[in-house]
């Protein structure tokens, strides 16, 4: 590795768009969760695919690590340069290149955020549905295989990325997928890059699937006596084929936190937060079916509203829930958990987690994308208190053990990075070695986001 | 390669379930399309995953090619042993292992056919939607990334395979994916194996996503003056968010063939064949919206029926269309085309294809999954007439050129095998070499379905 020579070469091409300032390096060494500061050697701000290819070729020549950066909102340390090297910040590649209305796709650069794309789409009658909460960059969302509140209806990034342009470890530009909606032509490289966390290449362009803005939207909240009743309601609703756009669970601890933070006055019991999309008739029908099922399971206070203001308040509250929970204990940092289990085991997984956290004395309000079987306990820790950190990490370990024992996964949507690396062998067995073989074939010098996702190079 | 030693070793394990009979070898050397007979050296009939692993280990040791076989209905020569070796016939691995109703998934062995699975599901209220026409084995459908008439609503095999068990080139058993509906844990190996045509491993178990049987189903046909009018209707309908379950185009030549074969009396103009799934209200609403849009584009004779008999007749007719077309010219074989383009270019692609075929004097009725932009011209040839074969192949080449120029793909659902290998470099550029690198990493001795999909090993 010859970092200085690489930086000299990059300076020639990028000029002031190669930053070595301490504040910039520190900014790109931060994480939204509990990982330590890890400033890279430099931050590059490319404006074109050719510049990204040049950066990769230079770094490949000098064996310098390259780490992609969207908005820095990943939660498992994916965008941190723990081995040093160059962080490629895509914030200047933030153009919507094309919106093909008849084909219902948009071509975007990786630095476009999901909110910026939807702003641009507003007048077209189309929208991009994947919503992880944070206003993340779409390149990062693809690299993380992000999802969020709407996945139950519209799928994850896996389902909504149709094609990619990628710069390989050698600095070559390739295209995966086509402008057609489906293809049986060869290995699904698009799916391979979605969720690869920058370890196989840098995404420089995305073709994303758009959906028609629904004619009608309604939102609702519903209180339950127990998590079990709420989850049983979700299972029955899905089985009845009600195409809910969002169905979120907040447990009583989360309700308490959001009441305080967002000035709500929900009763302090588990709640489902819901959204229905469809025609006027369809939305009414969906809400009625849901209401009847919820009543069967003791749901209370179910009421649905089509007023945009009420909806916005509800989802703003849900999106701020992570910050609301952190604010409930000033100064705390979060160890964020993200397990996903078969929905038939979800109530059990949540109840066991709550009991375990109570026993361990760890504060961890729970919220979840229950239609997918995915939930988060936000474990709050004082970063000065090593004993507390150890208790929280050990509770997080047990959550993953529980998820794997139920046939689930260590991460529904946050990815691996370094935070979940320790579970890969157990979750994937021989499949993890296969991932390592693919990584070695496509990035033989291990310069693309080294130390993340795959087994350590031996 | 030491085929004889491999067969001796396999005989010890499989006994009579290793077949060397000429009739069996010939049966497994056949194709539904125009490829020449290519009998393998032996056909193995494993009953368990362990036996498949053993077969792979033996063949790896002796460097003998291994080719998977479901029902032999692939159309691009995928299951033919052009390099000899052992065909692994999964017909004895045909059990539905588990149906998890709350989780809406089924675990099946690869030899289960889609109709057998749906028969087993009948009483559960669930069904498996992917329908390529042929009653194919689900392992083969996954390996081919098959789709068909319902992909517009329910997606392709890419979207409906949640997890796999796979035997690798070394004879190791791995699992990809989990029982949870989503995961961000590592590379998407499930998606990598779906569509890999047996070149990376043998699928020995599938976890498939099920859907609720719709409360109501209605079907319809609608005649149009031109393909352009029919396609414009499809685009408007999709943009209005009507969740059609099937929307199929048959051109006038196909109408003529199915009229003769299935005793229908459709007017000889392009038709859309439709199916709507939903609640009683929803299906009525969908049909009304569609009817209004079709009328705007000159659609005639639109009428929808909820009678199961009428629906069955309609889709039996559609599924038999390939055979109807072949029967329209007794003794002919088919060169089947399968291009897929952005839907905005579909009418143009079909009209140019029709004009080109007329000019070239090639008979090629067209039918298509128009909601996906995917259509087939069934090019009929006399296998004794080399000039005609050359004309048809050259027309097929031009179809692919046209599709690629429009941003589409050489194959929407039939896959590559050997039939579409010649288009891979042009369609994928550097991505094809990347596929070759992945293949070399996972199957270094090139024994898994050699000669298919990836670049020739240099």
CSV table of N, CA and C in Angstrom, one decimal, chain B residues 304-407:
chain,number,residue,atom,x,y,z
B,304,UNK,N,-66.1,-9.6,-19.5
B,304,UNK,CA,-65.3,-10.3,-18.5
B,304,UNK,C,-66.2,-11.4,-17.9
B,305,UNK,N,-65.6,-12.5,-17.5
B,305,UNK,CA,-66.4,-13.6,-17.0
B,305,UNK,C,-65.7,-14.1,-15.8
B,306,UNK,N,-66.6,-14.4,-14.8
B,306,UNK,CA,-66.0,-15.0,-13.6
B,306,UNK,C,-66.2,-16.5,-13.5
B,307,UNK,N,-66.9,-17.1,-14.5
B,307,UNK,CA,-67.1,-18.5,-14.5
B,307,UNK,C,-65.8,-19.3,-14.6
B,308,UNK,N,-65.5,-20.2,-13.7
B,308,UNK,CA,-64.2,-20.9,-13.8
B,308,UNK,C,-64.1,-21.7,-15.1
B,309,UNK,N,-65.1,-22.2,-15.7
B,309,UNK,CA,-65.0,-22.9,-17.0
B,309,UNK,C,-64.5,-22.0,-18.1
B,310,UNK,N,-65.0,-20.8,-18.2
B,310,UNK,CA,-64.6,-19.9,-19.2
B,310,UNK,C,-63.1,-19.5,-19.0
B,311,UNK,N,-62.7,-19.3,-17.8
B,311,UNK,CA,-61.3,-18.9,-17.5
B,311,UNK,C,-60.4,-20.1,-17.9
B,312,UNK,N,-60.8,-21.3,-17.5
B,312,UNK,CA,-59.9,-22.4,-17.7
B,312,UNK,C,-59.8,-22.6,-19.3
B,313,UNK,N,-60.9,-22.4,-20.0
B,313,UNK,CA,-60.8,-22.5,-21.5
B,313,UNK,C,-59.8,-21.5,-22.0
B,314,UNK,N,-59.9,-20.3,-21.5
B,314,UNK,CA,-59.1,-19.2,-22.0
B,314,UNK,C,-57.6,-19.5,-21.8
B,315,UNK,N,-57.2,-19.9,-20.5
B,315,UNK,CA,-55.8,-20.1,-20.2
B,315,UNK,C,-55.3,-21.4,-20.8
B,316,UNK,N,-56.1,-22.4,-20.9
B,316,UNK,CA,-55.7,-23.6,-21.6
B,316,UNK,C,-55.3,-23.3,-23.0
B,317,UNK,N,-56.2,-22.5,-23.7
B,317,UNK,CA,-55.9,-22.0,-25.0
B,317,UNK,C,-54.6,-21.3,-25.1
B,318,UNK,N,-54.3,-20.4,-24.1
B,318,UNK,CA,-53.1,-19.6,-24.1
B,318,UNK,C,-51.9,-20.5,-23.9
B,319,UNK,N,-52.0,-21.5,-22.9
B,319,UNK,CA,-50.9,-22.4,-22.6
B,319,UNK,C,-50.6,-23.3,-23.8
B,320,UNK,N,-51.6,-23.6,-24.6
B,320,UNK,CA,-51.4,-24.5,-25.7
B,320,UNK,C,-51.0,-23.7,-27.0
B,321,UNK,N,-50.9,-22.4,-26.9
B,321,UNK,CA,-50.7,-21.6,-28.1
B,321,UNK,C,-49.4,-22.1,-28.8
B,322,UNK,N,-48.3,-22.4,-28.0
B,322,UNK,CA,-47.1,-22.8,-28.6
B,322,UNK,C,-47.3,-24.1,-29.5
B,323,UNK,N,-48.0,-25.0,-28.9
B,323,UNK,CA,-48.3,-26.3,-29.6
B,323,UNK,C,-49.3,-26.0,-30.8
B,324,UNK,N,-50.2,-25.0,-30.6
B,324,UNK,CA,-51.2,-24.7,-31.6
B,324,UNK,C,-50.4,-24.1,-32.8
B,325,UNK,N,-49.4,-23.3,-32.5
B,325,UNK,CA,-48.6,-22.6,-33.6
B,325,UNK,C,-47.8,-23.7,-34.3
B,326,UNK,N,-47.2,-24.6,-33.6
B,326,UNK,CA,-46.5,-25.7,-34.2
B,326,UNK,C,-47.4,-26.6,-35.1
B,327,UNK,N,-48.6,-26.8,-34.6
B,327,UNK,CA,-49.5,-27.6,-35.3
B,327,UNK,C,-50.0,-27.0,-36.6
B,328,UNK,N,-49.9,-25.6,-36.7
B,328,UNK,CA,-50.3,-24.9,-37.9
B,328,UNK,C,-49.4,-25.3,-39.1
B,329,UNK,N,-48.3,-25.9,-38.8
B,329,UNK,CA,-47.4,-26.3,-39.9
B,329,UNK,C,-46.8,-27.7,-39.5
B,330,UNK,N,-47.6,-28.7,-39.8
B,330,UNK,CA,-47.2,-30.1,-39.4
B,330,UNK,C,-45.7,-30.4,-39.8
B,331,UNK,N,-45.0,-31.0,-38.8
B,331,UNK,CA,-43.6,-31.4,-39.0
B,331,UNK,C,-42.6,-30.3,-38.7
B,332,UNK,N,-43.0,-29.1,-38.5
B,332,UNK,CA,-42.1,-28.0,-38.3
B,332,UNK,C,-41.5,-28.1,-36.8
B,333,UNK,N,-40.3,-27.6,-36.7
B,333,UNK,CA,-39.7,-27.4,-35.3
B,333,UNK,C,-39.7,-25.9,-35.1
B,334,UNK,N,-39.4,-25.5,-33.9
B,334,UNK,CA,-39.5,-24.1,-33.6
B,334,UNK,C,-38.1,-23.5,-33.2
B,335,UNK,N,-37.8,-22.4,-33.7
B,335,UNK,CA,-36.7,-21.6,-33.1
B,335,UNK,C,-37.5,-20.5,-32.3
B,336,UNK,N,-37.4,-20.6,-31.0
B,336,UNK,CA,-38.2,-19.7,-30.1
B,336,UNK,C,-37.4,-18.5,-29.7
B,337,UNK,N,-38.0,-17.4,-29.9
B,337,UNK,CA,-37.4,-16.1,-29.6
B,337,UNK,C,-38.0,-15.6,-28.3
B,338,UNK,N,-37.4,-14.7,-27.6
B,338,UNK,CA,-37.8,-14.4,-26.2
B,338,UNK,C,-37.3,-13.0,-25.8
B,339,UNK,N,-37.4,-12.0,-26.7
B,339,UNK,CA,-36.8,-10.7,-26.3
B,339,UNK,C,-37.7,-10.0,-25.3
B,340,UNK,N,-37.1,-9.1,-24.6
B,340,UNK,CA,-37.9,-8.3,-23.6
B,340,UNK,C,-37.3,-6.9,-23.7
B,341,UNK,N,-38.2,-5.9,-23.9
B,341,UNK,CA,-37.8,-4.5,-24.1
B,341,UNK,C,-38.5,-3.6,-23.1
B,342,UNK,N,-38.1,-2.4,-22.9
B,342,UNK,CA,-38.9,-1.5,-22.1
B,342,UNK,C,-40.3,-1.3,-22.7
B,343,UNK,N,-41.3,-1.3,-21.9
B,343,UNK,CA,-42.6,-1.4,-22.4
B,343,UNK,C,-42.9,-0.2,-23.4
B,344,UNK,N,-42.3,0.9,-23.2
B,344,UNK,CA,-42.5,2.1,-24.0
B,344,UNK,C,-42.0,1.8,-25.5
B,345,UNK,N,-41.2,0.8,-25.7
B,345,UNK,CA,-40.7,0.4,-27.0
B,345,UNK,C,-41.4,-0.8,-27.5
B,346,UNK,N,-42.3,-1.4,-26.8
B,346,UNK,CA,-42.8,-2.7,-27.1
B,346,UNK,C,-43.6,-2.8,-28.4
B,347,UNK,N,-44.5,-1.8,-28.6
B,347,UNK,CA,-45.3,-1.8,-29.9
B,347,UNK,C,-44.4,-1.8,-31.1
B,348,UNK,N,-43.4,-0.9,-31.0
B,348,UNK,CA,-42.4,-0.7,-32.1
B,348,UNK,C,-41.6,-2.0,-32.3
B,349,UNK,N,-41.2,-2.6,-31.2
B,349,UNK,CA,-40.4,-3.9,-31.3
B,349,UNK,C,-41.3,-4.9,-32.0
B,350,UNK,N,-42.5,-5.0,-31.7
B,350,UNK,CA,-43.4,-6.1,-32.3
B,350,UNK,C,-43.7,-5.8,-33.7
B,351,UNK,N,-44.0,-4.5,-34.0
B,351,UNK,CA,-44.3,-4.1,-35.4
B,351,UNK,C,-43.1,-4.3,-36.3
B,352,UNK,N,-41.9,-3.9,-35.8
B,352,UNK,CA,-40.7,-4.1,-36.7
B,352,UNK,C,-40.4,-5.6,-36.9
B,353,UNK,N,-40.7,-6.4,-35.8
B,353,UNK,CA,-40.4,-7.8,-36.0
B,353,UNK,C,-41.4,-8.4,-37.0
B,354,UNK,N,-42.6,-8.0,-36.9
B,354,UNK,CA,-43.6,-8.6,-37.9
B,354,UNK,C,-43.2,-8.2,-39.3
B,355,UNK,N,-42.8,-7.0,-39.5
B,355,UNK,CA,-42.5,-6.5,-40.8
B,355,UNK,C,-41.2,-7.3,-41.3
B,356,UNK,N,-40.3,-7.5,-40.4
B,356,UNK,CA,-39.0,-8.1,-40.8
B,356,UNK,C,-39.3,-9.6,-41.1
B,357,UNK,N,-40.1,-10.3,-40.3
B,357,UNK,CA,-40.4,-11.7,-40.6
B,357,UNK,C,-41.2,-11.8,-42.0
B,358,UNK,N,-42.0,-10.9,-42.3
B,358,UNK,CA,-42.8,-10.9,-43.5
B,358,UNK,C,-41.8,-10.8,-44.7
B,359,UNK,N,-40.9,-9.8,-44.6
B,359,UNK,CA,-39.8,-9.6,-45.6
B,359,UNK,C,-39.0,-10.8,-45.8
B,360,UNK,N,-38.6,-11.4,-44.7
B,360,UNK,CA,-37.7,-12.6,-44.7
B,360,UNK,C,-38.4,-13.9,-45.1
B,361,UNK,N,-39.7,-13.8,-45.2
B,361,UNK,CA,-40.5,-15.1,-45.5
B,361,UNK,C,-40.4,-16.1,-44.5
B,362,UNK,N,-40.4,-15.7,-43.2
B,362,UNK,CA,-40.3,-16.6,-42.1
B,362,UNK,C,-41.7,-16.6,-41.3
B,363,UNK,N,-42.3,-17.7,-41.1
B,363,UNK,CA,-43.5,-17.8,-40.4
B,363,UNK,C,-43.2,-17.7,-38.9
B,364,UNK,N,-43.8,-16.7,-38.2
B,364,UNK,CA,-43.5,-16.5,-36.8
B,364,UNK,C,-44.6,-15.8,-36.0
B,365,UNK,N,-45.7,-16.5,-35.7
B,365,UNK,CA,-46.7,-15.9,-34.9
B,365,UNK,C,-46.1,-15.4,-33.6
B,366,UNK,N,-46.7,-14.3,-33.1
B,366,UNK,CA,-46.2,-13.6,-31.9
B,366,UNK,C,-47.2,-13.7,-30.7
B,367,UNK,N,-46.6,-14.0,-29.6
B,367,UNK,CA,-47.4,-13.9,-28.3
B,367,UNK,C,-46.5,-13.4,-27.3
B,368,UNK,N,-47.1,-12.7,-26.3
B,368,UNK,CA,-46.3,-12.0,-25.4
B,368,UNK,C,-46.9,-11.7,-24.1
B,369,UNK,N,-46.0,-11.6,-23.1
B,369,UNK,CA,-46.3,-11.2,-21.7
B,369,UNK,C,-46.2,-9.6,-21.7
B,370,UNK,N,-47.1,-9.0,-22.3
B,370,UNK,CA,-46.9,-7.6,-22.6
B,370,UNK,C,-46.8,-6.6,-21.4
B,371,UNK,N,-47.3,-7.0,-20.3
B,371,UNK,CA,-47.1,-6.2,-19.1
B,371,UNK,C,-45.6,-6.1,-18.7
B,372,UNK,N,-44.8,-7.1,-19.1
B,372,UNK,CA,-43.4,-7.1,-18.8
B,372,UNK,C,-42.6,-6.6,-20.0
B,373,UNK,N,-43.2,-6.4,-21.1
B,373,UNK,CA,-42.4,-6.0,-22.3
B,373,UNK,C,-41.7,-7.2,-23.0
B,374,UNK,N,-42.2,-8.4,-22.7
B,374,UNK,CA,-41.6,-9.7,-23.1
B,374,UNK,C,-42.5,-10.3,-24.2
B,375,UNK,N,-41.9,-10.7,-25.4
B,375,UNK,CA,-42.7,-11.4,-26.3
B,375,UNK,C,-41.9,-12.5,-27.1
B,376,UNK,N,-42.6,-13.5,-27.6
B,376,UNK,CA,-42.0,-14.5,-28.4
B,376,UNK,C,-42.5,-14.6,-29.8
B,377,UNK,N,-41.7,-14.7,-30.8
B,377,UNK,CA,-42.1,-15.0,-32.1
B,377,UNK,C,-41.6,-16.5,-32.2
B,378,UNK,N,-42.6,-17.4,-32.5
B,378,UNK,CA,-42.3,-18.8,-32.7
B,378,UNK,C,-42.0,-19.0,-34.2
B,379,UNK,N,-40.7,-19.1,-34.4
B,379,UNK,CA,-40.2,-19.2,-35.8
B,379,UNK,C,-40.3,-20.7,-36.3
B,380,UNK,N,-41.1,-20.9,-37.2
B,380,UNK,CA,-41.3,-22.3,-37.6
B,380,UNK,C,-40.4,-22.7,-38.8
B,381,UNK,N,-39.7,-23.8,-38.6
B,381,UNK,CA,-38.7,-24.2,-39.7
B,381,UNK,C,-38.8,-25.7,-40.0
B,382,UNK,N,-38.6,-26.0,-41.2
B,382,UNK,CA,-38.4,-27.4,-41.6
B,382,UNK,C,-36.9,-27.8,-41.4
B,383,UNK,N,-36.7,-28.7,-40.5
B,383,UNK,CA,-35.3,-29.0,-40.1
B,383,UNK,C,-34.5,-29.6,-41.2
B,384,UNK,N,-35.2,-30.0,-42.3
B,384,UNK,CA,-34.4,-30.5,-43.5
B,384,UNK,C,-34.0,-29.3,-44.5
B,385,UNK,N,-34.6,-28.2,-44.2
B,385,UNK,CA,-34.4,-27.0,-45.2
B,385,UNK,C,-33.4,-26.0,-44.6
B,386,UNK,N,-32.1,-26.2,-45.0
B,386,UNK,CA,-31.1,-25.4,-44.4
B,386,UNK,C,-31.2,-23.9,-44.7
B,387,UNK,N,-31.7,-23.6,-45.9
B,387,UNK,CA,-31.9,-22.2,-46.2
B,387,UNK,C,-32.9,-21.6,-45.3
B,388,UNK,N,-34.0,-22.3,-45.0
B,388,UNK,CA,-35.1,-21.8,-44.2
B,388,UNK,C,-34.5,-21.6,-42.7
B,389,UNK,N,-33.8,-22.6,-42.3
B,389,UNK,CA,-33.2,-22.5,-40.9
B,389,UNK,C,-32.3,-21.2,-40.8
B,390,UNK,N,-31.5,-21.0,-41.9
B,390,UNK,CA,-30.6,-19.9,-41.9
B,390,UNK,C,-31.4,-18.6,-41.9
B,391,UNK,N,-32.5,-18.5,-42.7
B,391,UNK,CA,-33.4,-17.3,-42.7
B,391,UNK,C,-34.0,-17.1,-41.3
B,392,UNK,N,-34.4,-18.1,-40.7
B,392,UNK,CA,-35.1,-18.0,-39.3
B,392,UNK,C,-34.0,-17.5,-38.3
B,393,UNK,N,-32.9,-18.2,-38.3
B,393,UNK,CA,-31.8,-17.8,-37.3
B,393,UNK,C,-31.4,-16.3,-37.5
B,394,UNK,N,-31.3,-16.0,-38.8
B,394,UNK,CA,-30.9,-14.6,-39.0
B,394,UNK,C,-32.0,-13.6,-38.6
B,395,UNK,N,-33.3,-14.0,-38.8
B,395,UNK,CA,-34.4,-13.1,-38.3
B,395,UNK,C,-34.3,-13.0,-36.7
B,396,UNK,N,-34.0,-14.2,-36.1
B,396,UNK,CA,-33.9,-14.2,-34.6
B,396,UNK,C,-32.8,-13.3,-34.2
B,397,UNK,N,-31.6,-13.4,-34.9
B,397,UNK,CA,-30.5,-12.5,-34.6
B,397,UNK,C,-31.0,-11.0,-34.6
B,398,UNK,N,-31.7,-10.7,-35.7
B,398,UNK,CA,-32.1,-9.3,-35.8
B,398,UNK,C,-33.1,-8.9,-34.7
B,399,UNK,N,-33.9,-9.8,-34.2
B,399,UNK,CA,-34.8,-9.5,-33.1
B,399,UNK,C,-34.0,-9.1,-31.9
B,400,UNK,N,-33.0,-9.9,-31.6
B,400,UNK,CA,-32.1,-9.6,-30.4
B,400,UNK,C,-31.4,-8.3,-30.6
B,401,UNK,N,-30.8,-8.0,-31.8
B,401,UNK,CA,-30.2,-6.8,-32.1
B,401,UNK,C,-31.1,-5.6,-31.8
B,402,UNK,N,-32.4,-5.8,-32.2
B,402,UNK,CA,-33.4,-4.7,-32.0
B,402,UNK,C,-33.7,-4.5,-30.5
B,403,UNK,N,-33.8,-5.7,-29.8
B,403,UNK,CA,-34.1,-5.6,-28.4
B,403,UNK,C,-32.9,-4.9,-27.7
B,404,UNK,N,-31.7,-5.2,-28.0
B,404,UNK,CA,-30.5,-4.6,-27.3
B,404,UNK,C,-30.4,-3.2,-27.6
B,405,UNK,N,-30.7,-2.8,-28.9
B,405,UNK,CA,-30.7,-1.4,-29.3
B,405,UNK,C,-31.7,-0.6,-28.5
B,406,UNK,N,-32.8,-1.2,-28.1
B,406,UNK,CA,-33.8,-0.5,-27.4
B,406,UNK,C,-33.6,-0.6,-25.9
B,407,UNK,N,-32.5,-1.1,-25.4
B,407,UNK,CA,-32.2,-1.2,-24.0
B,407,UNK,C,-32.7,-2.4,-23.4
